[in-house]
Each structure stands twice: as C-alpha cells, then as structure tokens.
C-alpha positions as a Python dict, from the first residue, in 0.01 Angstrom:
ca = {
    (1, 'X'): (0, 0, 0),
    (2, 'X'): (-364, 15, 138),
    (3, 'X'): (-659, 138, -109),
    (4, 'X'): (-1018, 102, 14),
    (5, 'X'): (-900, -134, 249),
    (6, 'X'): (-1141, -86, 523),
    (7, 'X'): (-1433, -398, 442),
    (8, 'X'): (-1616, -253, 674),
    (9, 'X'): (-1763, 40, 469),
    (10, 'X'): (-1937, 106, 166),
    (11, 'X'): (-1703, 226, -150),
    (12, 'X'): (-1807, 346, -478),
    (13, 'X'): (-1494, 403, -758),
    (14, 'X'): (-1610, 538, -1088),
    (15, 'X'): (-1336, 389, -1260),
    (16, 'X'): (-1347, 583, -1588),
    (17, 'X'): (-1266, 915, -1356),
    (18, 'X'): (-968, 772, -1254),
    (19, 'X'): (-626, 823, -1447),
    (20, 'X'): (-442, 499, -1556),
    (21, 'X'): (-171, 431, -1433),
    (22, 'X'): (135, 232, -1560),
    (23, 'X'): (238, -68, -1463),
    (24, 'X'): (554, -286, -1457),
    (25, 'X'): (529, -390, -1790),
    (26, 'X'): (540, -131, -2119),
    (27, 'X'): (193, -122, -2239),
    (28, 'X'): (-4, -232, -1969),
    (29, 'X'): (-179, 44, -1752),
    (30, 'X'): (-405, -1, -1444),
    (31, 'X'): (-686, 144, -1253),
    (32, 'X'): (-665, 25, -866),
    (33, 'X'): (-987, -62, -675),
    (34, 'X'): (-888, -190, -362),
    (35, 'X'): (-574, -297, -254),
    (36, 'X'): (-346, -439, 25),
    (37, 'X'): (10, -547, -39),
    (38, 'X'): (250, -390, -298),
    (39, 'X'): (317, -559, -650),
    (40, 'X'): (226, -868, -490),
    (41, 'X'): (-111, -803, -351),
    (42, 'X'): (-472, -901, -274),
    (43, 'X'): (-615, -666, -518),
    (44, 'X'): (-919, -530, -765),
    (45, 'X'): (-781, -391, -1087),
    (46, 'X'): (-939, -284, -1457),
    (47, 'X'): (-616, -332, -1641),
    (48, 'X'): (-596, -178, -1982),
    (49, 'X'): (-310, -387, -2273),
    (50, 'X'): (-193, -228, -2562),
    (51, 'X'): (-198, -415, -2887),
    (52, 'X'): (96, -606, -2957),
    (53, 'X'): (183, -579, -2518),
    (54, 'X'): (203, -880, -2235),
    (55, 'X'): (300, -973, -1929),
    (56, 'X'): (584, -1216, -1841),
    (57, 'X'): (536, -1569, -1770),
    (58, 'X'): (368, -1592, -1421),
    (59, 'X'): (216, -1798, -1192),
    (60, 'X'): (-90, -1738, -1004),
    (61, 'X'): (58, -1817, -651),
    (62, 'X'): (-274, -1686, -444),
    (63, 'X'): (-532, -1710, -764),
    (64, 'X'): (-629, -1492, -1045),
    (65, 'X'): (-997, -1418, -1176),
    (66, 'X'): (-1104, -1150, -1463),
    (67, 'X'): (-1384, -1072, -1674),
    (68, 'X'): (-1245, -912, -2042),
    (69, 'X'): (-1463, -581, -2069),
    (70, 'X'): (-1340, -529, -2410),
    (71, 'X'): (-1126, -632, -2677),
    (72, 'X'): (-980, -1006, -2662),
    (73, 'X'): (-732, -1123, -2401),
    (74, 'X'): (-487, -1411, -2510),
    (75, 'X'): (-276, -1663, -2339),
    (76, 'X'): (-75, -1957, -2449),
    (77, 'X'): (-462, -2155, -2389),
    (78, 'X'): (-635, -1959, -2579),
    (79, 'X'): (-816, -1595, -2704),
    (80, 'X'): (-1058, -1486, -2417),
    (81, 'X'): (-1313, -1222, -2600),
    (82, 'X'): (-1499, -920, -2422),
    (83, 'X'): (-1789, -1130, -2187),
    (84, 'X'): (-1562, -1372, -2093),
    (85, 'X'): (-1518, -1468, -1712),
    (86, 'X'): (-1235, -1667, -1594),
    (87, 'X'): (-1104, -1846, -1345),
    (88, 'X'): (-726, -1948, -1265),
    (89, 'X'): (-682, -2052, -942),
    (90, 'X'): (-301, -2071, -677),
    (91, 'X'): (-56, -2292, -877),
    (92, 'X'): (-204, -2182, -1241),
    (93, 'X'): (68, -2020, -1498),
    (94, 'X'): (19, -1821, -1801),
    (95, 'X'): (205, -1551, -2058),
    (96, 'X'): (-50, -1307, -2088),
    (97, 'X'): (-121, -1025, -2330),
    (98, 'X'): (-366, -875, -2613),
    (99, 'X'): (-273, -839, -3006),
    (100, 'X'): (-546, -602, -3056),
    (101, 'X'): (-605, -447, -2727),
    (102, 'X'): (-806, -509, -2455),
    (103, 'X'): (-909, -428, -2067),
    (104, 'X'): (-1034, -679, -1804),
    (105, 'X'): (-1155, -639, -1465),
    (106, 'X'): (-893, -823, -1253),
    (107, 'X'): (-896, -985, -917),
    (108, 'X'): (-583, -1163, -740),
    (109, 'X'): (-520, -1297, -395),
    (110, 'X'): (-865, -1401, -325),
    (111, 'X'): (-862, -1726, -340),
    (112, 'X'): (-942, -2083, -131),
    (113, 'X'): (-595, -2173, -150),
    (114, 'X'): (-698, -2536, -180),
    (115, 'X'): (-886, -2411, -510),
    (116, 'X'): (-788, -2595, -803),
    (117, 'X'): (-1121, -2543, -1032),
    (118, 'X'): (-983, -2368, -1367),
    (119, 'X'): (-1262, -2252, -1596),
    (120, 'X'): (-1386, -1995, -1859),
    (121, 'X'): (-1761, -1905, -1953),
    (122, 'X'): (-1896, -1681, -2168),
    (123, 'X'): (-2131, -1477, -1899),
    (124, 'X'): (-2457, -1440, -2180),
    (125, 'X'): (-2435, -1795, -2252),
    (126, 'X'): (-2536, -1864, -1876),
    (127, 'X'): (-2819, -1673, -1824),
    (128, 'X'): (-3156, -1805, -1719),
    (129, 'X'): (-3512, -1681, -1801),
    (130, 'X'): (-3544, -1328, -1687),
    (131, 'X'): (-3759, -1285, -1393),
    (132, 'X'): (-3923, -911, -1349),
    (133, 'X'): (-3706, -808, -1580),
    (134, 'X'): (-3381, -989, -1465),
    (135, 'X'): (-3187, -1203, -1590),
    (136, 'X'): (-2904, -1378, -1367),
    (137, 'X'): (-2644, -1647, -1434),
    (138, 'X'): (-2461, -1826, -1122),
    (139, 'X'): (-2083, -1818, -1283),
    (140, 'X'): (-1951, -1986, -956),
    (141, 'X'): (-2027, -2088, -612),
    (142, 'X'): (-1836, -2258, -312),
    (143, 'X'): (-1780, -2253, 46),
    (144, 'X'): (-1677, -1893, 25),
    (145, 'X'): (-1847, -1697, -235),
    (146, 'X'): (-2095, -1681, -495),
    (147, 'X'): (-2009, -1493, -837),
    (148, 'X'): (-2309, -1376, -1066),
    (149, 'X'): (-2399, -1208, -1355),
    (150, 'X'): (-2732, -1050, -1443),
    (151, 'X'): (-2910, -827, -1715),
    (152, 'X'): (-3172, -604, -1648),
    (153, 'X'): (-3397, -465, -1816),
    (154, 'X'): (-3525, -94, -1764),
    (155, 'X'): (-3624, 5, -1471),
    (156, 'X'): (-3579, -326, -1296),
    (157, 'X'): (-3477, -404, -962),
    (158, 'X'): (-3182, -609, -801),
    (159, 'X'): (-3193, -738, -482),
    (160, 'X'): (-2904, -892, -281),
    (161, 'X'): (-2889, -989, 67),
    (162, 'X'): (-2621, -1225, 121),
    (163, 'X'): (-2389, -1236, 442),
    (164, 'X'): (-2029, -1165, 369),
    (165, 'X'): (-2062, -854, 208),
    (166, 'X'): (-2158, -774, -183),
    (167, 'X'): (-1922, -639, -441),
    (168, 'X'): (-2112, -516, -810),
    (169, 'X'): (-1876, -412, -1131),
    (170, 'X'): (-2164, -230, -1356),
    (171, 'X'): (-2028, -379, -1733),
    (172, 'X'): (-2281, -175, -1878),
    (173, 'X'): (-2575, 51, -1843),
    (174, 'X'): (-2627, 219, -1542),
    (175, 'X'): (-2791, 158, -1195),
    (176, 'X'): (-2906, 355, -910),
    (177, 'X'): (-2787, 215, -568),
    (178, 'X'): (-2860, 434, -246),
    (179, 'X'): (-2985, 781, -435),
    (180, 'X'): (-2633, 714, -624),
    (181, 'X'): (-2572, 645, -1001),
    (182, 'X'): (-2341, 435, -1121),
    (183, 'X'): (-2245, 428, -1490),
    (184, 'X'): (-2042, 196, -1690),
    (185, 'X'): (-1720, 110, -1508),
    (186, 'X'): (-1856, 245, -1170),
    (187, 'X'): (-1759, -10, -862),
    (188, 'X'): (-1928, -113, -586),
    (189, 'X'): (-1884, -273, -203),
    (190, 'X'): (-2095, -314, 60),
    (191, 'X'): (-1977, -419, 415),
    (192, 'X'): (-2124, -719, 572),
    (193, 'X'): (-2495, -696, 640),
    (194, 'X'): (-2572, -403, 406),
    (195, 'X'): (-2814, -537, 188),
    (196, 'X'): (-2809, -430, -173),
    (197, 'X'): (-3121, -264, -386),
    (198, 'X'): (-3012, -148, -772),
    (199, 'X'): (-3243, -40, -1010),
    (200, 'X'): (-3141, -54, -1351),
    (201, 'X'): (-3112, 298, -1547),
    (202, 'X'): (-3320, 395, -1903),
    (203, 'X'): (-3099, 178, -2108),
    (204, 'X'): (-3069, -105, -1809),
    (205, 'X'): (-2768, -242, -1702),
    (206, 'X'): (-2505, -587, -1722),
    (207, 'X'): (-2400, -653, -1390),
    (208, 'X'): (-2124, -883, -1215),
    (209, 'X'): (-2168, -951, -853),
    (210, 'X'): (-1949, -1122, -616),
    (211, 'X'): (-2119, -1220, -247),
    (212, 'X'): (-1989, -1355, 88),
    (213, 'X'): (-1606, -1334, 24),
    (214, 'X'): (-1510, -1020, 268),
    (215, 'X'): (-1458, -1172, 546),
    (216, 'X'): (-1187, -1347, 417),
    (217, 'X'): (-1004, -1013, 293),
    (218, 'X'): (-628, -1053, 429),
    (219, 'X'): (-230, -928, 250),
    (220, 'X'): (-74, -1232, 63),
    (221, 'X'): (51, -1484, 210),
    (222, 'X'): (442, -1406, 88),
}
C-alpha cells in the first residue's frame, strides 16, 4: 500500500474528515497519513482505542514514536496522558492499550536503526520563554531530525526553514499555511526546500513539528 507517498510534494490531510478505519485488533481504529508497506509499514497514523481495548505484545522492530492527543495511553511502563510525546526506538517491546480511551498520533518505521534512546516528556513542561508570541520546546534532535513543539499565541508567526523537508500535526488551534487553514487534527508536509510560514488562528495554535527526516523515507526493512 502507498498513501501520500510521493516526499516530493506538499500534502495537507484534515484528519477529522477522514472516516476511521478498523484495524487488526477489536477496538482500535485508525486514520492513515502516509504510508508505504502493508501491516508492517513506514507509516503516520492518529489511532483511536476504545476503553477497556489493546494491542498484543509487540516489538518495535523499525521504531515507534506518538504523541497521546487525548485520553491516557497505558503500557506495562506506565499511563502516558494527553501531551505526552514518546519515544521507543527498533528492539523496544510493549502491550499497549487505553482503560478509558484515548487517540495518539503515531509514527513507525522511521527510525536510525542504531537508535536506542527511549524517552517520554510531557511537551508543556519543555517549553521556553515565548518569543513574538511563540513558544517552542526542542523534544529531540540527532543526526537525522529535529522534533519540536511550539505554542502560539494569536496571530503569531512560525517560521521553518530546515533542509530535509518539514512535517506539522496542528494539536490544537488553527493555523494558516499557504492561503490554507488548518484546524485541529489537520496534517502537514512539505518537500525538501519548501520553507514553512504558519500564522496562528484567533484562538492560536499547539503545534508538533518534525524537520530533516524525508530524505530518509524508504518500506521496512522486512
């Protein structure tokens, strides 16, 4: 299966338009993004759980990352609330699955394969002093990519021009990004050398921004 699989161009998903879709396991419905590779696949995902539903035991063979957008996500290390952003990189194992409910914006396959730096942080908690009216916290950085998270305030602007191409979730709020506007759950990816400019909306806008990791877009390694 190939979804939005052309890094190359600029896509825009307004996720909440979309119709979920079920998965493999009862209770646990998806949204796809982008995608390249069947159930195993290098893939972008807002994954919905029922209370009281899970996945099987798993590991993370080419990496796992999420942000919880709502609700709390549990595991056998812990409960992961809505603002949390995770990283479990190849060889990392876990029973997921959500008492109460919840939905996360999910990434596998996209991984250094050499990564071994496991982490959670709760995305508020790492902001620094707002700045014209935003706010940004560096979640993660390496050879590869650079993951962020920023608030900002009405009316503010966010610039990005870093090579490898730019990928924006908008968590909340709104934004306006090339005469477009993208609401809560919108999506967002810009080719290589497209710069981005989003100004934030009347009630501004919590965004999560991934940078430089395009070029490295290839199937699983299965």
């Amino acid at each position: 299966m190939e979804l939005n699989a052309d890094f190359n161009a600029r896509v825009v998903v307004h996720s909440d338009q979309l119709d979920w879709n079920a998965s493999p396991m009862p209770g646990v419905d998806r949204r796809m993004l982008d995608r390249i590779g069947g159930e195993v696949a290098r893939a972008t995902t807002i994954v919905r759980y029922a209370p009281n539903s899970k996945f099987s035991a798993h590991t993370h063979t080419g990496g796992e990352e999420f942000i919880v957008l709502d609700g709390v996500f549990q595991d056998e290390h812990g409960d992961f609330p809505a603002g949390t952003y995770v990283r479990n990189p190849p060889t990392t194992s876990h029973t997921p699955g959500s008492e109460a409910g919840c939905t996360i914006f999910v990434k596998l396959w996209q991984f250094d394969m050499e990564d071994r730096n496991q982490f959670r942080k709760t995305m508020a908690e790492e902001l620094s002093a707002a700045v014209d009216g935003v706010a940004t916290a560096e979640l993660h950085r390496d050879a590869r990519e650079t993951v962020t998270y920023s608030h900002l305030d009405a009316g503010a602007t966010l610039t990005n021009a870093d090579a490898g191409g730019i990928e924006m979730l908008i968590i909340d709020g709104s934004v306006v990004e090339s005469g477009e506007t993208l609401g809560k759950g919108a999506w967002l990816r810009l080719p290589e050398g497209a710069p981005l400019t989003a100004v934030a909306g009347d009630a501004g806008a919590k965004v999560w921004i991934k940078t430089g990791h395009l070029p490295h877009a290839k199937p699983p390694a299965v």
